[in-house]
mmCIF file of C-alpha atoms and ligand atoms in Angstrom:
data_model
loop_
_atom_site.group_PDB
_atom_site.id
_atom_site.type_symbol
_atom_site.label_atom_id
_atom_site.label_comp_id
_atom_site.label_asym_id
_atom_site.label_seq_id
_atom_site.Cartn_x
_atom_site.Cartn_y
_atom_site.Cartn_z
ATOM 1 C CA UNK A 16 0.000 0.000 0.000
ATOM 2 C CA UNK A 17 1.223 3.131 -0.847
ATOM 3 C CA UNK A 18 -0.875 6.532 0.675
ATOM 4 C CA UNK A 19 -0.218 10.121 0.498
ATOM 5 C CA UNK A 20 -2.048 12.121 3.232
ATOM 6 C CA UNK A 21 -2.858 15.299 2.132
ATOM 7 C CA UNK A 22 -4.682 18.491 3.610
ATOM 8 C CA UNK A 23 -3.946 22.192 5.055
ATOM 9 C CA UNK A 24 -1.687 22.755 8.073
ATOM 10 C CA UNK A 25 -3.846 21.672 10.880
ATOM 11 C CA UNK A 26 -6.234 19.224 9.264
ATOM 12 C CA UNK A 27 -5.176 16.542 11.362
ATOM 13 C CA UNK A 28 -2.999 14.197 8.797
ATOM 14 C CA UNK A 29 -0.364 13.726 11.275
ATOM 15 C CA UNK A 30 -2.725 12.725 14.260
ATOM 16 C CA UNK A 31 -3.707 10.094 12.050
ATOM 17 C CA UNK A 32 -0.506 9.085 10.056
ATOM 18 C CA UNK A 33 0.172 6.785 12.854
ATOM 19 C CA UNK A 34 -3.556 5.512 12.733
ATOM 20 C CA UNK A 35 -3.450 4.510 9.179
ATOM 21 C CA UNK A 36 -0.092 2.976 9.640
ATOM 22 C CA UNK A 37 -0.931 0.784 12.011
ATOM 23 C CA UNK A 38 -3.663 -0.159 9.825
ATOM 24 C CA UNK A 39 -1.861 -0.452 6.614
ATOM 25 C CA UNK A 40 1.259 -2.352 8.389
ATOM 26 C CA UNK A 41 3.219 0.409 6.630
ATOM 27 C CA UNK A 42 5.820 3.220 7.808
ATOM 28 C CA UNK A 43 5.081 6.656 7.567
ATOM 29 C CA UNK A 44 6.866 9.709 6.829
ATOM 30 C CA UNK A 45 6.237 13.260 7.671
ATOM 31 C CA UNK A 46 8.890 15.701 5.515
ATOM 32 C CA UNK A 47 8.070 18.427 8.384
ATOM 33 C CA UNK A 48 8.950 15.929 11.505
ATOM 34 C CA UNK A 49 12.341 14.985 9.173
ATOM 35 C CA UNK A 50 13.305 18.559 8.879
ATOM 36 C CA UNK A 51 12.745 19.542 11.991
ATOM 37 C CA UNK A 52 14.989 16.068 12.920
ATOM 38 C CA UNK A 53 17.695 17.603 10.807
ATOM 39 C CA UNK A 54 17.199 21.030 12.490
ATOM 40 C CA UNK A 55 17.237 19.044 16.185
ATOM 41 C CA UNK A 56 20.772 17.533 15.145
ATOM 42 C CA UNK A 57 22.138 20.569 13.454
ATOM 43 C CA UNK A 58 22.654 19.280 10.154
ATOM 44 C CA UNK A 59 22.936 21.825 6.933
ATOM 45 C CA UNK A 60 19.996 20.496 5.782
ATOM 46 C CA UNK A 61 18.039 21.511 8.986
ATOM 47 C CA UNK A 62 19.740 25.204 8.863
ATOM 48 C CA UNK A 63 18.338 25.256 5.408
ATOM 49 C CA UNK A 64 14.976 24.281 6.259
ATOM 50 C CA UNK A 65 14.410 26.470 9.172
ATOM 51 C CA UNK A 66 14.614 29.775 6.786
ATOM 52 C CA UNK A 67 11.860 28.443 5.480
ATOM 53 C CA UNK A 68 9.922 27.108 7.752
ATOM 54 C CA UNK A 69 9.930 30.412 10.405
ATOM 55 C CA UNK A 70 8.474 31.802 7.647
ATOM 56 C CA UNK A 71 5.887 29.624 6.395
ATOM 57 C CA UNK A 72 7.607 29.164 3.150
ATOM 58 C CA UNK A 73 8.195 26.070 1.505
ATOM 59 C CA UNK A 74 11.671 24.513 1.603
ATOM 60 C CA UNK A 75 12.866 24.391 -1.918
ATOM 61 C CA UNK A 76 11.569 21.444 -4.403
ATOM 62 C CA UNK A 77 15.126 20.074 -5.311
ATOM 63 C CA UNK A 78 16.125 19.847 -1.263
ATOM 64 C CA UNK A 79 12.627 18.383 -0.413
ATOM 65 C CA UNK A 80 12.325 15.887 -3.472
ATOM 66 C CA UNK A 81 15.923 14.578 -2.661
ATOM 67 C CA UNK A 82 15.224 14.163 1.351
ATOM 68 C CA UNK A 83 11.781 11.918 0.286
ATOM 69 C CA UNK A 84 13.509 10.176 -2.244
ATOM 70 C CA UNK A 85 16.274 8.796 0.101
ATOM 71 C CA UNK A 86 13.804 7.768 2.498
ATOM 72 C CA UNK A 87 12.151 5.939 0.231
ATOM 73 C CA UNK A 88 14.648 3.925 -0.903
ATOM 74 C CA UNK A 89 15.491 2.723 2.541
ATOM 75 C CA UNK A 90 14.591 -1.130 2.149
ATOM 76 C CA UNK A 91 12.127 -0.839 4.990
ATOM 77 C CA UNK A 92 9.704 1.230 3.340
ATOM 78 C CA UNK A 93 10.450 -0.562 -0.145
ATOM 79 C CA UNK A 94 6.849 -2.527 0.096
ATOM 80 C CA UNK A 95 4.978 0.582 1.152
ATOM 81 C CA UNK A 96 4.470 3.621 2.900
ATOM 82 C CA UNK A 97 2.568 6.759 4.055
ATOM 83 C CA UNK A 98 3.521 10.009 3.020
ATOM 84 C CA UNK A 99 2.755 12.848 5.330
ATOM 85 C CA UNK A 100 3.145 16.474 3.948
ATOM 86 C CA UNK A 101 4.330 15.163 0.439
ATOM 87 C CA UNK A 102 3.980 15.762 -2.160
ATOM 88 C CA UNK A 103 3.056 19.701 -1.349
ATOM 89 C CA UNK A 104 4.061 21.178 -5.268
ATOM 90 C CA UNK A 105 3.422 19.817 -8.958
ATOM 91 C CA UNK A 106 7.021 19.176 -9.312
ATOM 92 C CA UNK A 107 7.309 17.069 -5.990
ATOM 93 C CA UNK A 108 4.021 15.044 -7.279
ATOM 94 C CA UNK A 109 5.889 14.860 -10.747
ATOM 95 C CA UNK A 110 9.206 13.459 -9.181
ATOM 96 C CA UNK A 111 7.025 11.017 -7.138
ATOM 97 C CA UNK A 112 5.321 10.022 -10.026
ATOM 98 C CA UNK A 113 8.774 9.074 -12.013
ATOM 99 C CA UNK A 114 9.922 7.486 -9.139
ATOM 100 C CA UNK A 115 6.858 4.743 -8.892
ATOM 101 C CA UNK A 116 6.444 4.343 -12.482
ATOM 102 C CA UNK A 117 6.347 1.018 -12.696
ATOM 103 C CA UNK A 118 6.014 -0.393 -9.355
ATOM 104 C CA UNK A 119 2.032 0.561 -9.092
ATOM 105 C CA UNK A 120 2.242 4.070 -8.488
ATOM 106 C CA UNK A 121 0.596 5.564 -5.280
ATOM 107 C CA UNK A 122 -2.681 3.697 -4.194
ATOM 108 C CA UNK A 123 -4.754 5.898 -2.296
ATOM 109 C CA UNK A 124 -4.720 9.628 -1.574
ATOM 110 C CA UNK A 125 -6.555 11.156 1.415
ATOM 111 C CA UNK A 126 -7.770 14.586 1.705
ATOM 112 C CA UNK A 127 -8.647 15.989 5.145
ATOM 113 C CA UNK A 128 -10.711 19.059 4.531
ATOM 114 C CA UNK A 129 -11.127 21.114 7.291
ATOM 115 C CA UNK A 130 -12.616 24.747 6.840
ATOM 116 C CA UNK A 131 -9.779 27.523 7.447
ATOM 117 C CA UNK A 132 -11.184 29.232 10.616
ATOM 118 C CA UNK A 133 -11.266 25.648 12.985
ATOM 119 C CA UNK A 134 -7.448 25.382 11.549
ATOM 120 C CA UNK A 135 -5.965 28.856 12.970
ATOM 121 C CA UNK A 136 -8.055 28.122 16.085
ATOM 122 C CA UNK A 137 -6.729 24.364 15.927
ATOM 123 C CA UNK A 138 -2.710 25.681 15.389
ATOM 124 C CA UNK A 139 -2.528 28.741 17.424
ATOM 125 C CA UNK A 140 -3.497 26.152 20.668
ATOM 126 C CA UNK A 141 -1.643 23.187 19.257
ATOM 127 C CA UNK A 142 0.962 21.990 21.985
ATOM 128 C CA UNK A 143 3.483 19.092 21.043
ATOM 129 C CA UNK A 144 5.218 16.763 23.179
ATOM 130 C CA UNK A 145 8.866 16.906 22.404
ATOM 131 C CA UNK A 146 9.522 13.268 22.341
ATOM 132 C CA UNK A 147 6.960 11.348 20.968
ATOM 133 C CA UNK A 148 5.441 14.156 19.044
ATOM 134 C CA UNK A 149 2.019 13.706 20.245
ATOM 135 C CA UNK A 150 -0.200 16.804 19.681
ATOM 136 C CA UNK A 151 -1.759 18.499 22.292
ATOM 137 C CA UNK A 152 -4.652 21.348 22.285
ATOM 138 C CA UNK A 153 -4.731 24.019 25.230
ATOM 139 C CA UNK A 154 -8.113 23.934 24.996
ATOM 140 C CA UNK A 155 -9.693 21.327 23.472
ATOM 141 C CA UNK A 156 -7.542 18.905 24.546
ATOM 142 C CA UNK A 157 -4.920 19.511 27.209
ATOM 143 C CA UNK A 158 -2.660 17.039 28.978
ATOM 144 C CA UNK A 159 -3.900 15.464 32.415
ATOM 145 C CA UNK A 160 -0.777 17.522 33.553
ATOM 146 C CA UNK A 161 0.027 20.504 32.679
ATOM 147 C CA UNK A 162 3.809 20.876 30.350
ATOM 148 C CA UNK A 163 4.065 17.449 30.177
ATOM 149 C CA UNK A 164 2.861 14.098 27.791
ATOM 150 C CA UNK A 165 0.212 11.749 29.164
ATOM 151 C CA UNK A 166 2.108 9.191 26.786
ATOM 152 C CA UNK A 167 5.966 9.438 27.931
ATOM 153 C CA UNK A 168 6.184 12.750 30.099
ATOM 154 C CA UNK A 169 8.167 14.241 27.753
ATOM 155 C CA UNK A 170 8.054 18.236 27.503
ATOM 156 C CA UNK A 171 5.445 19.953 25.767
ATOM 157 C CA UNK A 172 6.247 22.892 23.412
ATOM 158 C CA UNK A 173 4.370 24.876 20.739
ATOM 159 C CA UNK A 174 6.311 25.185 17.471
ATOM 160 C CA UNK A 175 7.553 28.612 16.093
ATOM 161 C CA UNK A 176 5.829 28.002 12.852
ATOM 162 C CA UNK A 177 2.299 28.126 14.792
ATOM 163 C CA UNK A 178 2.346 31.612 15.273
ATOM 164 C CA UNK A 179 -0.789 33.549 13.810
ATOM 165 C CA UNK A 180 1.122 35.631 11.595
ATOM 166 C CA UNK A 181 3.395 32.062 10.464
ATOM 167 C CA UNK A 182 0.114 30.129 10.497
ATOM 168 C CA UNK A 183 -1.624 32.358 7.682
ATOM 169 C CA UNK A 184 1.540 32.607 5.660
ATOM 170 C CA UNK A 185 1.050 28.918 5.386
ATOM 171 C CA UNK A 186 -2.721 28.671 4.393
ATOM 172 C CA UNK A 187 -1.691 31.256 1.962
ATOM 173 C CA UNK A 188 0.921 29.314 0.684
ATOM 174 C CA UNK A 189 -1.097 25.682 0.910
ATOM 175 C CA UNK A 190 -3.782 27.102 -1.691
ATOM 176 C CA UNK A 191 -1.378 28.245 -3.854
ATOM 177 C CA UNK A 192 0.675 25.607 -4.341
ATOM 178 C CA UNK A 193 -0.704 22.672 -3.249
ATOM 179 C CA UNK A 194 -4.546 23.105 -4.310
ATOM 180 C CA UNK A 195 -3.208 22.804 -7.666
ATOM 181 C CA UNK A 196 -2.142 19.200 -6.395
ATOM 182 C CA UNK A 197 -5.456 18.192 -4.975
ATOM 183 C CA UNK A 198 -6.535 18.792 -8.058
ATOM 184 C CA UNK A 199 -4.317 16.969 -10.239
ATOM 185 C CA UNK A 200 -5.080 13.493 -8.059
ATOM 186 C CA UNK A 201 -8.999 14.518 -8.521
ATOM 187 C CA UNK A 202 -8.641 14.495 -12.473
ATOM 188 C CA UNK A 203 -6.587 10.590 -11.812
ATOM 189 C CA UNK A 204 -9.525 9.815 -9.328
ATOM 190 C CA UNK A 205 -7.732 8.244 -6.653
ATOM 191 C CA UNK A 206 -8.369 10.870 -4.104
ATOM 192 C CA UNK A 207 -10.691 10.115 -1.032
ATOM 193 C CA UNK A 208 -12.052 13.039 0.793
ATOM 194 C CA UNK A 209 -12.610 12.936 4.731
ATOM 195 C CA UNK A 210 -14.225 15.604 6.498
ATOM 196 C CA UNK A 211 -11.374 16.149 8.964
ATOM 197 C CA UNK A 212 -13.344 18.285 11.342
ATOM 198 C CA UNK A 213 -15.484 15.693 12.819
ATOM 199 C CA UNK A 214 -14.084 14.266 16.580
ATOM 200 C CA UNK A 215 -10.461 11.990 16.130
ATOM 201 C CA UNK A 216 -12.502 9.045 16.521
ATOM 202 C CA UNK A 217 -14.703 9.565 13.543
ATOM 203 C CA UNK A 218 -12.323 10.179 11.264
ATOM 204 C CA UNK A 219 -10.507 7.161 12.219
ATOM 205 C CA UNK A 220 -13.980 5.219 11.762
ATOM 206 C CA UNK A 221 -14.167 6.586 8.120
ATOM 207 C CA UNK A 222 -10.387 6.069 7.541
ATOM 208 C CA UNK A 223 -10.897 2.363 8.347
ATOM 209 C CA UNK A 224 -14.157 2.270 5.915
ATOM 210 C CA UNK A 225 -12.380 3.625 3.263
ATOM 211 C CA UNK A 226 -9.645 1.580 3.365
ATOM 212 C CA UNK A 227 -11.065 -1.873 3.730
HETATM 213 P P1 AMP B 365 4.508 20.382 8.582
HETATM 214 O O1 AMP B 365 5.112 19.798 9.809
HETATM 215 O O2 AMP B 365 4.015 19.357 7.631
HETATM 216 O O3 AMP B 365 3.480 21.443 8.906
HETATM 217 O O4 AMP B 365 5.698 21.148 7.814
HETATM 218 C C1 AMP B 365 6.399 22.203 8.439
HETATM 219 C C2 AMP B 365 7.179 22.995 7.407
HETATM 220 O O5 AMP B 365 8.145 22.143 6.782
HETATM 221 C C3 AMP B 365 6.359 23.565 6.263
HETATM 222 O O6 AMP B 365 5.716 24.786 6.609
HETATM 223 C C4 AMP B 365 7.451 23.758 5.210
HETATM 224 O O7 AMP B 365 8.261 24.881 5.503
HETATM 225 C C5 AMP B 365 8.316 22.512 5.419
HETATM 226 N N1 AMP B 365 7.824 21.388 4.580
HETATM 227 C C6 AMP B 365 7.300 20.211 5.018
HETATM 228 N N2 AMP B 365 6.977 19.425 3.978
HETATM 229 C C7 AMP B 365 7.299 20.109 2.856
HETATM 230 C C8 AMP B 365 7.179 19.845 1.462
HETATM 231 N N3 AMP B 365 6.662 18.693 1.003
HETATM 232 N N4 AMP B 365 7.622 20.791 0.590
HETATM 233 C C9 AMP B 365 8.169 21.939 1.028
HETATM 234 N N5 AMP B 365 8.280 22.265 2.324
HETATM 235 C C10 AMP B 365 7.858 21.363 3.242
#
């Protein structure tokens, strides 16, 4: 199985990532987490992302296409895998394309649409938990105690990027580049669309309708 997860900042494809995985029996990649890993360990490639990412820009196509790529040649993810935040541009669908041409191509791609209001008010509260990278709201759902993960303790933060200012600059940029890319997997016809502001628990429900 091969699934792209697809939707605006805040739509919830990375709360479920790990819920479709487990599903699937698949790994799953999120190109934000493995910036911000390169950023954690200091690596050029995380330098160059952060520019970027403070401002709610996206990090160039030929650095982005060539992190994905690598990852999924890794034997482990040679039978399948769930791609989180890519592709986000033509070109990075494109490159995907090329690079599954002739092993299947991409199975299924899921849209979470989420109207834009419910995601500033979902990103501007969003808390994660350093660690495991479980999400957190302040309101809507906090942790039992307060800085720290129900899950593993670790420390809860809120990301730079979720700023209100960042968080428009990234709506902004979402419908301009990657609309175009919903729209190019609605003309193939292999797009499913979930209505990603119903309770984490319905979603899931229709995620594991839709995919048998
Ligand atoms: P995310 O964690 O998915 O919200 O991504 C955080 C940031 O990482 C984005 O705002 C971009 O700056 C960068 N990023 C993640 N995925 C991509 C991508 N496929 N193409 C370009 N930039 C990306």
């Amino acid at each position: 199985m091969k699934i792209i997860l697809m939707g605006p900042p805040g739509s919830g494809k990375g709360t479920q990532a790990s819920f479709v995985a487990s599903l699937v029996q698949v790994n799953s990649m999120s190109s934000g987490d493995l910036f911000r890993e390169n950023l954690a360990n200091d690596t050029e490639l995380g330098k160059l992302a952060k520019t970027y990412m403070d401002q709610g820009k996206y990090v160039p196509d030929d650095v982005t296409i060539n992190m994905v790529m690598s990852w999924i040649e890794d034997s482990e993810n040679n039978g399948g895998f769930i791609l989180d935040g890519f592709p986000r541009t033509l070109s990075q669908a494109q490159a995907l394309d090329d690079r599954l041409n002739g092993v299947g191509g991409i199975d299924k791609v899921i849209l979470f649409n989420v109207p834009e209001l419910e995601l500033i008010k979902r990103l501007s509260g969003r808390i994660l938990c350093r660690k495991c990278q479980t999400p957190y709201h302040k309101e809507f759902s906090p942790p039992t105690n307060d800085g720290a993960c129900d899950k593993c303790g670790g420390d809860l933060f809120q990301r730079d990027d979720d700023s209100e200012v960042v968080v428009k600059e990234r709506l902004k940029v979402y419908r301009q580049e990657t609309d175009p890319v919903v729209e190019r997997y609605r003309g193939i016809g292999n797009i499913l669309e979930i209505d990603g502001s119903l309770p984490i628990r319905v979603v899931e429900k229709s995620l594991r309708t839709a995919l048998g």
